[in-house]
């Protein structure tokens, strides 16, 4: 089964907590703070694996979680950082943030990596908080939470040449003749349910990848039929071979088929028709096909079609015209540059999630003032509430961020309860 779209949840590891410790050694009076930092949490990294062709593996596992960093220790010893968790994906995987629809990255090269969720940094130990006023601070940070999000993986087949056309126009047959691929071929519509790939190798040493894409029908760009879910694969191709059936007994007009398929392509993405397109008249071995082909060529000149349109007549059964078509396709390909997304310029890159600095204060049904906001909640999670000095530091940070003033404006007075995440305290004015 071909799987080309799947949603997964990823959660990076939390950083290790910083330590509160002091030196207690003989002959070392006033040893001072000696709490070490926590180790970094593991990140979630997508990596292109040349051995994968589908997203099938993700049908059975949808949640991925990286390990947390170790906590800091006494004597200024740092905790060990956690290993990153690598998730293998096939070449041509586009990654989107499900919540926002934002494209996080596009993995188009073998070995390319994308950090989709960064591990949290380790919390600082009390060795970092000593100063002239407080030589023995009982302050340490908890580790930073790792990033967590739901992402959508969308596989877009990477091929140099894409075969498009109505169902049963001969796309699979041409692929089987031109390459060593063995797609399923039958005398009924929608035989091809998944994109098939094959490598074309010419005698002059040129080669290219050809993809047989499932048949499009009228309304495909709006979600009708099977074609819609595979239109995205056309975006990757550099040259389009548009196959049109010349069978006089198929009940359709070739020129109508041609116009309808181009309409679906341009409706899906107007830029698709800007790339070279070669029209391929198929089934030329059938009686009456030559007369129909001549009529089609005449009609083609009258329609609004891409400029410098090349038209070839072939029969995949007798191999008539196939070799010439493949040679011309290779020549056209040589003049078309590869379009690689800008993110692919680097082998490894990291998704930087936007951070929200704002916070909100609202009163719930229990008359508790609830403070919400990504930055405030992160600050709370990194505060070690087991030590009085850390609590005082947290209070100063809230004041500097304007939380205290916001509570006053919301109507909070002495003794009112305030909640941040699962922590509740009294407001003191």
GROMACS .gro file of C-alpha atoms in nm:
model
  429
    1UNK     CA    1   0.000   0.000   0.000
    2UNK     CA    2   0.126   0.345  -0.093
    3UNK     CA    3   0.104   0.605   0.183
    4UNK     CA    4   0.186   0.961   0.082
    5UNK     CA    5   0.039   1.170   0.366
    6UNK     CA    6   0.047   1.115   0.740
    7UNK     CA    7   0.032   1.316   1.066
    8UNK     CA    8   0.269   1.245   1.355
    9UNK     CA    9   0.336   1.397   1.696
   10UNK     CA   10   0.691   1.483   1.798
   11UNK     CA   11   0.820   1.588   2.138
   12UNK     CA   12   1.180   1.684   2.203
   13UNK     CA   13   1.349   1.597   2.532
   14UNK     CA   14   1.349   1.828   2.833
   15UNK     CA   15   1.679   1.971   2.948
   16UNK     CA   16   1.822   1.834   3.270
   17UNK     CA   17   1.767   2.033   3.591
   18UNK     CA   18   2.047   2.242   3.735
   19UNK     CA   19   2.174   2.141   4.079
   20UNK     CA   20   2.190   2.328   4.410
   21UNK     CA   21   2.502   2.209   4.588
   22UNK     CA   22   2.793   2.344   4.793
   23UNK     CA   23   3.150   2.237   4.843
   24UNK     CA   24   3.205   2.056   5.174
   25UNK     CA   25   3.569   1.961   5.170
   26UNK     CA   26   3.832   1.952   5.438
   27UNK     CA   27   4.069   2.248   5.429
   28UNK     CA   28   3.836   2.440   5.191
   29UNK     CA   29   3.652   2.693   5.411
   30UNK     CA   30   3.368   2.884   5.246
   31UNK     CA   31   3.376   2.648   4.949
   32UNK     CA   32   3.082   2.819   4.788
   33UNK     CA   33   2.823   2.691   4.538
   34UNK     CA   34   2.910   2.384   4.333
   35UNK     CA   35   2.588   2.281   4.159
   36UNK     CA   36   2.639   2.176   3.796
   37UNK     CA   37   2.422   2.241   3.491
   38UNK     CA   38   2.177   1.994   3.345
   39UNK     CA   39   2.241   1.834   3.006
   40UNK     CA   40   2.050   1.931   2.692
   41UNK     CA   41   1.745   1.735   2.588
   42UNK     CA   42   1.743   1.531   2.269
   43UNK     CA   43   1.601   1.686   1.952
   44UNK     CA   44   1.372   1.522   1.697
   45UNK     CA   45   1.544   1.515   1.357
   46UNK     CA   46   1.399   1.402   1.024
   47UNK     CA   47   1.658   1.248   0.791
   48UNK     CA   48   1.624   1.141   0.429
   49UNK     CA   49   1.692   0.769   0.386
   50UNK     CA   50   1.759   0.645   0.031
   51UNK     CA   51   1.609   0.306   0.117
   52UNK     CA   52   1.258   0.444   0.179
   53UNK     CA   53   1.001   0.501  -0.093
   54UNK     CA   54   0.680   0.553   0.106
   55UNK     CA   55   0.555   0.677   0.444
   56UNK     CA   56   0.424   0.329   0.522
   57UNK     CA   57   0.619   0.294   0.849
   58UNK     CA   58   0.427   0.581   1.005
   59UNK     CA   59   0.100   0.392   0.985
   60UNK     CA   60   0.205   0.195   1.290
   61UNK     CA   61   0.385   0.460   1.492
   62UNK     CA   62   0.257   0.816   1.518
   63UNK     CA   63   0.424   0.950   1.834
   64UNK     CA   64   0.795   1.016   1.876
   65UNK     CA   65   0.961   1.137   2.195
   66UNK     CA   66   1.329   1.216   2.252
   67UNK     CA   67   1.513   1.149   2.578
   68UNK     CA   68   1.566   1.417   2.843
   69UNK     CA   69   1.906   1.542   2.954
   70UNK     CA   70   2.058   1.431   3.283
   71UNK     CA   71   2.038   1.657   3.587
   72UNK     CA   72   2.339   1.854   3.705
   73UNK     CA   73   2.540   1.711   3.993
   74UNK     CA   74   2.759   1.813   4.287
   75UNK     CA   75   3.115   1.940   4.250
   76UNK     CA   76   3.013   2.143   3.944
   77UNK     CA   77   2.959   1.832   3.732
   78UNK     CA   78   2.736   1.877   3.429
   79UNK     CA   79   2.463   1.630   3.338
   80UNK     CA   80   2.501   1.428   3.020
   81UNK     CA   81   2.317   1.558   2.714
   82UNK     CA   82   2.064   1.324   2.554
   83UNK     CA   83   2.110   1.177   2.208
   84UNK     CA   84   1.895   1.316   1.928
   85UNK     CA   85   1.616   1.097   1.794
   86UNK     CA   86   1.636   1.048   1.416
   87UNK     CA   87   1.327   0.968   1.212
   88UNK     CA   88   1.389   0.829   0.864
   89UNK     CA   89   1.178   0.968   0.579
   90UNK     CA   90   1.186   0.916   0.201
   91UNK     CA   91   1.328   1.166  -0.042
   92UNK     CA   92   1.068   1.424  -0.144
   93UNK     CA   93   0.901   1.462   0.196
   94UNK     CA   94   0.742   1.799   0.268
   95UNK     CA   95   0.685   1.882   0.636
   96UNK     CA   96   0.403   2.106   0.761
   97UNK     CA   97   0.293   2.235   1.102
   98UNK     CA   98  -0.059   2.097   1.143
   99UNK     CA   99  -0.170   2.378   1.375
  100UNK     CA  100  -0.069   2.664   1.144
  101UNK     CA  101  -0.039   2.502   0.801
  102UNK     CA  102   0.313   2.648   0.777
  103UNK     CA  103   0.567   2.460   0.566
  104UNK     CA  104   0.844   2.370   0.807
  105UNK     CA  105   1.080   2.222   0.552
  106UNK     CA  106   1.122   2.030   0.229
  107UNK     CA  107   1.353   1.727   0.228
  108UNK     CA  108   1.466   1.667  -0.129
  109UNK     CA  109   1.823   1.536  -0.099
  110UNK     CA  110   1.969   1.208   0.026
  111UNK     CA  111   2.108   1.251   0.377
  112UNK     CA  112   1.940   1.588   0.433
  113UNK     CA  113   1.830   1.657   0.789
  114UNK     CA  114   1.563   1.878   0.945
  115UNK     CA  115   1.538   1.944   1.318
  116UNK     CA  116   1.160   1.969   1.368
  117UNK     CA  117   1.165   1.990   1.750
  118UNK     CA  118   1.464   2.122   1.944
  119UNK     CA  119   1.558   1.969   2.276
  120UNK     CA  120   1.546   2.198   2.577
  121UNK     CA  121   1.868   2.344   2.713
  122UNK     CA  122   1.988   2.226   3.050
  123UNK     CA  123   1.904   2.434   3.355
  124UNK     CA  124   2.187   2.626   3.521
  125UNK     CA  125   2.316   2.514   3.858
  126UNK     CA  126   2.370   2.749   4.150
  127UNK     CA  127   2.736   2.785   4.054
  128UNK     CA  128   2.616   3.051   3.805
  129UNK     CA  129   2.418   3.265   4.052
  130UNK     CA  130   2.683   3.359   4.307
  131UNK     CA  131   2.760   3.730   4.337
  132UNK     CA  132   2.900   3.977   4.585
  133UNK     CA  133   2.565   4.012   4.761
  134UNK     CA  134   2.473   3.644   4.768
  135UNK     CA  135   2.775   3.416   4.792
  136UNK     CA  136   2.573   3.103   4.871
  137UNK     CA  137   2.267   3.118   4.644
  138UNK     CA  138   2.010   2.843   4.663
  139UNK     CA  139   1.902   2.908   4.307
  140UNK     CA  140   1.897   2.662   4.019
  141UNK     CA  141   1.699   2.641   3.699
  142UNK     CA  142   1.495   2.347   3.588
  143UNK     CA  143   1.565   2.226   3.238
  144UNK     CA  144   1.393   2.397   2.947
  145UNK     CA  145   1.096   2.199   2.809
  146UNK     CA  146   1.154   2.043   2.468
  147UNK     CA  147   0.950   2.165   2.171
  148UNK     CA  148   0.634   1.970   2.101
  149UNK     CA  149   0.414   1.986   1.792
  150UNK     CA  150   0.206   1.787   1.547
  151UNK     CA  151   0.345   1.773   1.195
  152UNK     CA  152   0.218   1.647   0.864
  153UNK     CA  153   0.450   1.453   0.637
  154UNK     CA  154   0.355   1.477   0.271
  155UNK     CA  155   0.545   1.270   0.017
  156UNK     CA  156   0.582   1.425  -0.327
  157UNK     CA  157   0.742   1.187  -0.573
  158UNK     CA  158   1.060   1.330  -0.720
  159UNK     CA  159   1.080   1.251  -1.090
  160UNK     CA  160   1.227   1.433  -1.389
  161UNK     CA  161   0.936   1.345  -1.615
  162UNK     CA  162   0.571   1.304  -1.517
  163UNK     CA  163   0.312   1.121  -1.726
  164UNK     CA  164  -0.033   1.281  -1.701
  165UNK     CA  165  -0.359   1.214  -1.879
  166UNK     CA  166  -0.702   1.059  -1.847
  167UNK     CA  167  -0.730   0.708  -1.704
  168UNK     CA  168  -0.636   0.427  -1.945
  169UNK     CA  169  -0.459   0.647  -2.201
  170UNK     CA  170  -0.147   0.428  -2.185
  171UNK     CA  171   0.069   0.586  -1.914
  172UNK     CA  172   0.153   0.260  -1.739
  173UNK     CA  173   0.216   0.086  -2.070
  174UNK     CA  174   0.459   0.358  -2.182
  175UNK     CA  175   0.639   0.337  -1.846
  176UNK     CA  176   0.676  -0.039  -1.878
  177UNK     CA  177   0.817  -0.004  -2.232
  178UNK     CA  178   1.052   0.285  -2.157
  179UNK     CA  179   1.185   0.150  -1.826
  180UNK     CA  180   1.229  -0.171  -1.634
  181UNK     CA  181   0.933  -0.083  -1.411
  182UNK     CA  182   0.647  -0.332  -1.398
  183UNK     CA  183   0.331  -0.137  -1.313
  184UNK     CA  184  -0.004  -0.310  -1.295
  185UNK     CA  185  -0.180  -0.281  -1.632
  186UNK     CA  186  -0.542  -0.375  -1.700
  187UNK     CA  187  -0.821  -0.285  -1.939
  188UNK     CA  188  -1.022  -0.075  -1.695
  189UNK     CA  189  -1.005   0.274  -1.548
  190UNK     CA  190  -0.799   0.352  -1.240
  191UNK     CA  191  -0.570   0.052  -1.270
  192UNK     CA  192  -0.296   0.278  -1.134
  193UNK     CA  193  -0.374   0.361  -0.773
  194UNK     CA  194  -0.025   0.479  -0.675
  195UNK     CA  195   0.254   0.666  -0.856
  196UNK     CA  196   0.499   0.433  -1.027
  197UNK     CA  197   0.863   0.525  -1.090
  198UNK     CA  198   1.106   0.396  -1.349
  199UNK     CA  199   1.453   0.485  -1.476
  200UNK     CA  200   1.490   0.556  -1.848
  201UNK     CA  201   1.840   0.482  -1.981
  202UNK     CA  202   1.924   0.584  -2.336
  203UNK     CA  203   2.199   0.446  -2.556
  204UNK     CA  204   2.391   0.775  -2.552
  205UNK     CA  205   2.429   0.750  -2.174
  206UNK     CA  206   2.154   0.993  -2.078
  207UNK     CA  207   1.907   0.884  -1.813
  208UNK     CA  208   1.614   1.028  -1.621
  209UNK     CA  209   1.341   0.924  -1.379
  210UNK     CA  210   0.989   0.888  -1.516
  211UNK     CA  211   0.674   0.879  -1.301
  212UNK     CA  212   0.340   0.733  -1.406
  213UNK     CA  213   0.085   0.938  -1.210
  214UNK     CA  214  -0.272   0.814  -1.147
  215UNK     CA  215  -0.529   0.927  -1.400
  216UNK     CA  216  -0.693   1.264  -1.363
  217UNK     CA  217  -1.058   1.329  -1.436
  218UNK     CA  218  -1.277   1.637  -1.457
  219UNK     CA  219  -1.290   1.810  -1.118
  220UNK     CA  220  -0.973   1.645  -0.988
  221UNK     CA  221  -0.829   1.978  -0.871
  222UNK     CA  222  -1.140   2.021  -0.655
  223UNK     CA  223  -1.113   1.679  -0.495
  224UNK     CA  224  -1.301   1.459  -0.744
  225UNK     CA  225  -1.171   1.108  -0.808
  226UNK     CA  226  -0.826   0.972  -0.733
  227UNK     CA  227  -0.624   1.233  -0.918
  228UNK     CA  228  -0.645   1.509  -0.659
  229UNK     CA  229  -0.434   1.336  -0.396
  230UNK     CA  230  -0.160   1.283  -0.654
  231UNK     CA  231  -0.165   1.623  -0.826
  232UNK     CA  232   0.098   1.732  -0.573
  233UNK     CA  233   0.342   1.490  -0.737
  234UNK     CA  234   0.321   1.681  -1.066
  235UNK     CA  235   0.481   1.979  -0.889
  236UNK     CA  236   0.812   1.791  -0.864
  237UNK     CA  237   0.844   1.704  -1.232
  238UNK     CA  238   1.054   1.917  -1.467
  239UNK     CA  239   0.893   1.800  -1.792
  240UNK     CA  240   0.535   1.683  -1.844
  241UNK     CA  241   0.441   1.418  -2.097
  242UNK     CA  242   0.071   1.474  -2.164
  243UNK     CA  243  -0.074   1.152  -2.303
  244UNK     CA  244  -0.388   1.174  -2.517
  245UNK     CA  245  -0.581   0.864  -2.636
  246UNK     CA  246  -0.636   0.839  -3.014
  247UNK     CA  247  -0.865   0.535  -2.994
  248UNK     CA  248  -1.169   0.620  -3.215
  249UNK     CA  249  -1.394   0.398  -3.001
  250UNK     CA  250  -1.320   0.539  -2.655
  251UNK     CA  251  -1.622   0.771  -2.660
  252UNK     CA  252  -1.422   1.092  -2.598
  253UNK     CA  253  -1.271   1.367  -2.809
  254UNK     CA  254  -0.888   1.398  -2.780
  255UNK     CA  255  -0.894   1.779  -2.787
  256UNK     CA  256  -1.147   1.786  -2.502
  257UNK     CA  257  -0.930   1.550  -2.297
  258UNK     CA  258  -0.627   1.770  -2.359
  259UNK     CA  259  -0.803   2.090  -2.256
  260UNK     CA  260  -0.963   1.931  -1.949
  261UNK     CA  261  -0.637   1.788  -1.810
  262UNK     CA  262  -0.457   2.120  -1.860
  263UNK     CA  263  -0.747   2.293  -1.688
  264UNK     CA  264  -0.710   2.065  -1.383
  265UNK     CA  265  -0.335   2.125  -1.374
  266UNK     CA  266  -0.359   2.504  -1.396
  267UNK     CA  267  -0.645   2.511  -1.142
  268UNK     CA  268  -0.429   2.321  -0.895
  269UNK     CA  269  -0.117   2.534  -0.959
  270UNK     CA  270  -0.090   2.797  -1.232
  271UNK     CA  271   0.289   2.754  -1.248
  272UNK     CA  272   0.268   2.390  -1.362
  273UNK     CA  273   0.200   2.484  -1.725
  274UNK     CA  274   0.508   2.708  -1.730
  275UNK     CA  275   0.732   2.401  -1.752
  276UNK     CA  276   0.788   2.214  -2.080
  277UNK     CA  277   0.501   1.992  -2.189
  278UNK     CA  278   0.517   1.733  -2.465
  279UNK     CA  279   0.189   1.605  -2.608
  280UNK     CA  280   0.195   1.230  -2.676
  281UNK     CA  281  -0.076   1.079  -2.895
  282UNK     CA  282  -0.111   0.713  -2.789
  283UNK     CA  283  -0.257   0.392  -2.932
  284UNK     CA  284  -0.156   0.482  -3.288
  285UNK     CA  285  -0.163   0.114  -3.384
  286UNK     CA  286  -0.545   0.108  -3.375
  287UNK     CA  287  -0.753   0.148  -3.695
  288UNK     CA  288  -0.868   0.507  -3.749
  289UNK     CA  289  -0.615   0.653  -3.502
  290UNK     CA  290  -0.409   0.827  -3.774
  291UNK     CA  291  -0.709   1.019  -3.907
  292UNK     CA  292  -0.803   1.117  -3.553
  293UNK     CA  293  -0.447   1.231  -3.485
  294UNK     CA  294  -0.446   1.462  -3.789
  295UNK     CA  295  -0.772   1.619  -3.671
  296UNK     CA  296  -0.630   1.657  -3.320
  297UNK     CA  297  -0.320   1.838  -3.447
  298UNK     CA  298  -0.536   2.083  -3.639
  299UNK     CA  299  -0.756   2.149  -3.337
  300UNK     CA  300  -0.450   2.187  -3.115
  301UNK     CA  301  -0.332   2.489  -3.313
  302UNK     CA  302  -0.660   2.667  -3.240
  303UNK     CA  303  -0.662   2.623  -2.861
  304UNK     CA  304  -0.480   2.833  -2.604
  305UNK     CA  305  -0.200   2.589  -2.526
  306UNK     CA  306   0.159   2.629  -2.399
  307UNK     CA  307   0.402   2.780  -2.647
  308UNK     CA  308   0.642   2.565  -2.855
  309UNK     CA  309   0.431   2.258  -2.784
  310UNK     CA  310   0.589   1.939  -2.922
  311UNK     CA  311   0.354   1.666  -3.044
  312UNK     CA  312   0.451   1.301  -3.091
  313UNK     CA  313   0.255   0.997  -3.202
  314UNK     CA  314   0.345   0.660  -3.047
  315UNK     CA  315   0.228   0.308  -3.003
  316UNK     CA  316   0.357   0.146  -2.687
  317UNK     CA  317   0.242  -0.193  -2.816
  318UNK     CA  318   0.447  -0.180  -3.140
  319UNK     CA  319   0.707   0.062  -2.986
  320UNK     CA  320   0.643   0.300  -3.277
  321UNK     CA  321   0.788   0.646  -3.201
  322UNK     CA  322   0.883   0.561  -2.840
  323UNK     CA  323   1.260   0.584  -2.889
  324UNK     CA  324   1.231   0.923  -3.062
  325UNK     CA  325   1.000   1.051  -2.787
  326UNK     CA  326   1.244   0.948  -2.512
  327UNK     CA  327   1.539   1.109  -2.692
  328UNK     CA  328   1.356   1.440  -2.736
  329UNK     CA  329   1.245   1.425  -2.373
  330UNK     CA  330   1.606   1.379  -2.261
  331UNK     CA  331   1.715   1.675  -2.479
  332UNK     CA  332   1.443   1.897  -2.329
  333UNK     CA  333   1.541   1.789  -1.978
  334UNK     CA  334   1.902   1.889  -2.036
  335UNK     CA  335   1.791   2.250  -2.087
  336UNK     CA  336   1.559   2.263  -1.784
  337UNK     CA  337   1.733   2.348  -1.454
  338UNK     CA  338   1.652   2.150  -1.146
  339UNK     CA  339   1.423   2.343  -0.914
  340UNK     CA  340   1.537   2.281  -0.557
  341UNK     CA  341   1.369   2.461  -0.266
  342UNK     CA  342   1.585   2.723  -0.097
  343UNK     CA  343   1.586   2.529   0.230
  344UNK     CA  344   1.775   2.250   0.055
  345UNK     CA  345   2.084   2.468   0.016
  346UNK     CA  346   2.204   2.336   0.351
  347UNK     CA  347   2.234   1.972   0.447
  348UNK     CA  348   2.097   2.027   0.797
  349UNK     CA  349   1.860   2.298   0.907
  350UNK     CA  350   1.636   2.367   1.205
  351UNK     CA  351   1.274   2.473   1.224
  352UNK     CA  352   1.251   2.782   1.441
  353UNK     CA  353   0.905   2.794   1.593
  354UNK     CA  354   0.775   3.149   1.652
  355UNK     CA  355   0.774   3.243   2.018
  356UNK     CA  356   0.499   3.446   2.177
  357UNK     CA  357   0.613   3.701   2.436
  358UNK     CA  358   0.265   3.819   2.529
  359UNK     CA  359   0.059   3.686   2.819
  360UNK     CA  360  -0.303   3.709   2.924
  361UNK     CA  361  -0.472   3.741   3.262
  362UNK     CA  362  -0.830   3.623   3.312
  363UNK     CA  363  -1.047   3.532   3.608
  364UNK     CA  364  -1.200   3.184   3.612
  365UNK     CA  365  -1.521   3.063   3.769
  366UNK     CA  366  -1.344   3.002   4.104
  367UNK     CA  367  -1.229   3.367   4.121
  368UNK     CA  368  -0.870   3.263   4.053
  369UNK     CA  369  -0.661   3.491   3.831
  370UNK     CA  370  -0.509   3.264   3.565
  371UNK     CA  371  -0.198   3.377   3.378
  372UNK     CA  372  -0.139   3.217   3.038
  373UNK     CA  373   0.133   3.274   2.782
  374UNK     CA  374   0.410   3.067   2.627
  375UNK     CA  375   0.695   3.270   2.775
  376UNK     CA  376   0.546   3.287   3.126
  377UNK     CA  377   0.467   2.915   3.133
  378UNK     CA  378   0.815   2.829   3.010
  379UNK     CA  379   0.969   3.053   3.279
  380UNK     CA  380   0.760   2.876   3.545
  381UNK     CA  381   0.864   2.531   3.428
  382UNK     CA  382   1.229   2.632   3.450
  383UNK     CA  383   1.193   2.758   3.809
  384UNK     CA  384   1.295   2.526   4.092
  385UNK     CA  385   1.031   2.598   4.356
  386UNK     CA  386   1.203   2.381   4.618
  387UNK     CA  387   1.437   2.667   4.711
  388UNK     CA  388   1.331   3.002   4.855
  389UNK     CA  389   1.591   3.196   4.655
  390UNK     CA  390   1.454   3.052   4.330
  391UNK     CA  391   1.099   3.155   4.424
  392UNK     CA  392   1.213   3.513   4.493
  393UNK     CA  393   1.395   3.522   4.158
  394UNK     CA  394   1.079   3.401   3.983
  395UNK     CA  395   0.875   3.678   4.151
  396UNK     CA  396   1.123   3.941   4.030
  397UNK     CA  397   1.107   3.802   3.676
  398UNK     CA  398   0.727   3.821   3.674
  399UNK     CA  399   0.742   4.179   3.792
  400UNK     CA  400   0.993   4.276   3.524
  401UNK     CA  401   0.767   4.124   3.257
  402UNK     CA  402   0.472   4.336   3.376
  403UNK     CA  403   0.270   4.051   3.523
  404UNK     CA  404   0.229   4.221   3.861
  405UNK     CA  405   0.089   4.538   3.704
  406UNK     CA  406  -0.140   4.335   3.476
  407UNK     CA  407  -0.286   4.158   3.780
  408UNK     CA  408  -0.358   4.492   3.947
  409UNK     CA  409  -0.533   4.619   3.633
  410UNK     CA  410  -0.739   4.300   3.625
  411UNK     CA  411  -0.861   4.376   3.979
  412UNK     CA  412  -0.636   4.151   4.188
  413UNK     CA  413  -0.590   4.257   4.553
  414UNK     CA  414  -0.400   4.123   4.854
  415UNK     CA  415  -0.482   3.760   4.923
  416UNK     CA  416  -0.635   3.680   4.582
  417UNK     CA  417  -0.526   3.350   4.428
  418UNK     CA  418  -0.315   3.351   4.112
  419UNK     CA  419  -0.244   3.042   3.896
  420UNK     CA  420   0.027   2.971   3.644
  421UNK     CA  421  -0.002   2.625   3.492
  422UNK     CA  422  -0.059   2.395   3.793
  423UNK     CA  423   0.100   2.634   4.047
  424UNK     CA  424  -0.124   2.854   4.264
  425UNK     CA  425  -0.005   3.135   4.495
  426UNK     CA  426  -0.141   3.441   4.675
  427UNK     CA  427  -0.110   3.787   4.527
  428UNK     CA  428   0.072   4.030   4.758
  429UNK     CA  429   0.052   4.396   4.664
   0.00000   0.00000   0.00000
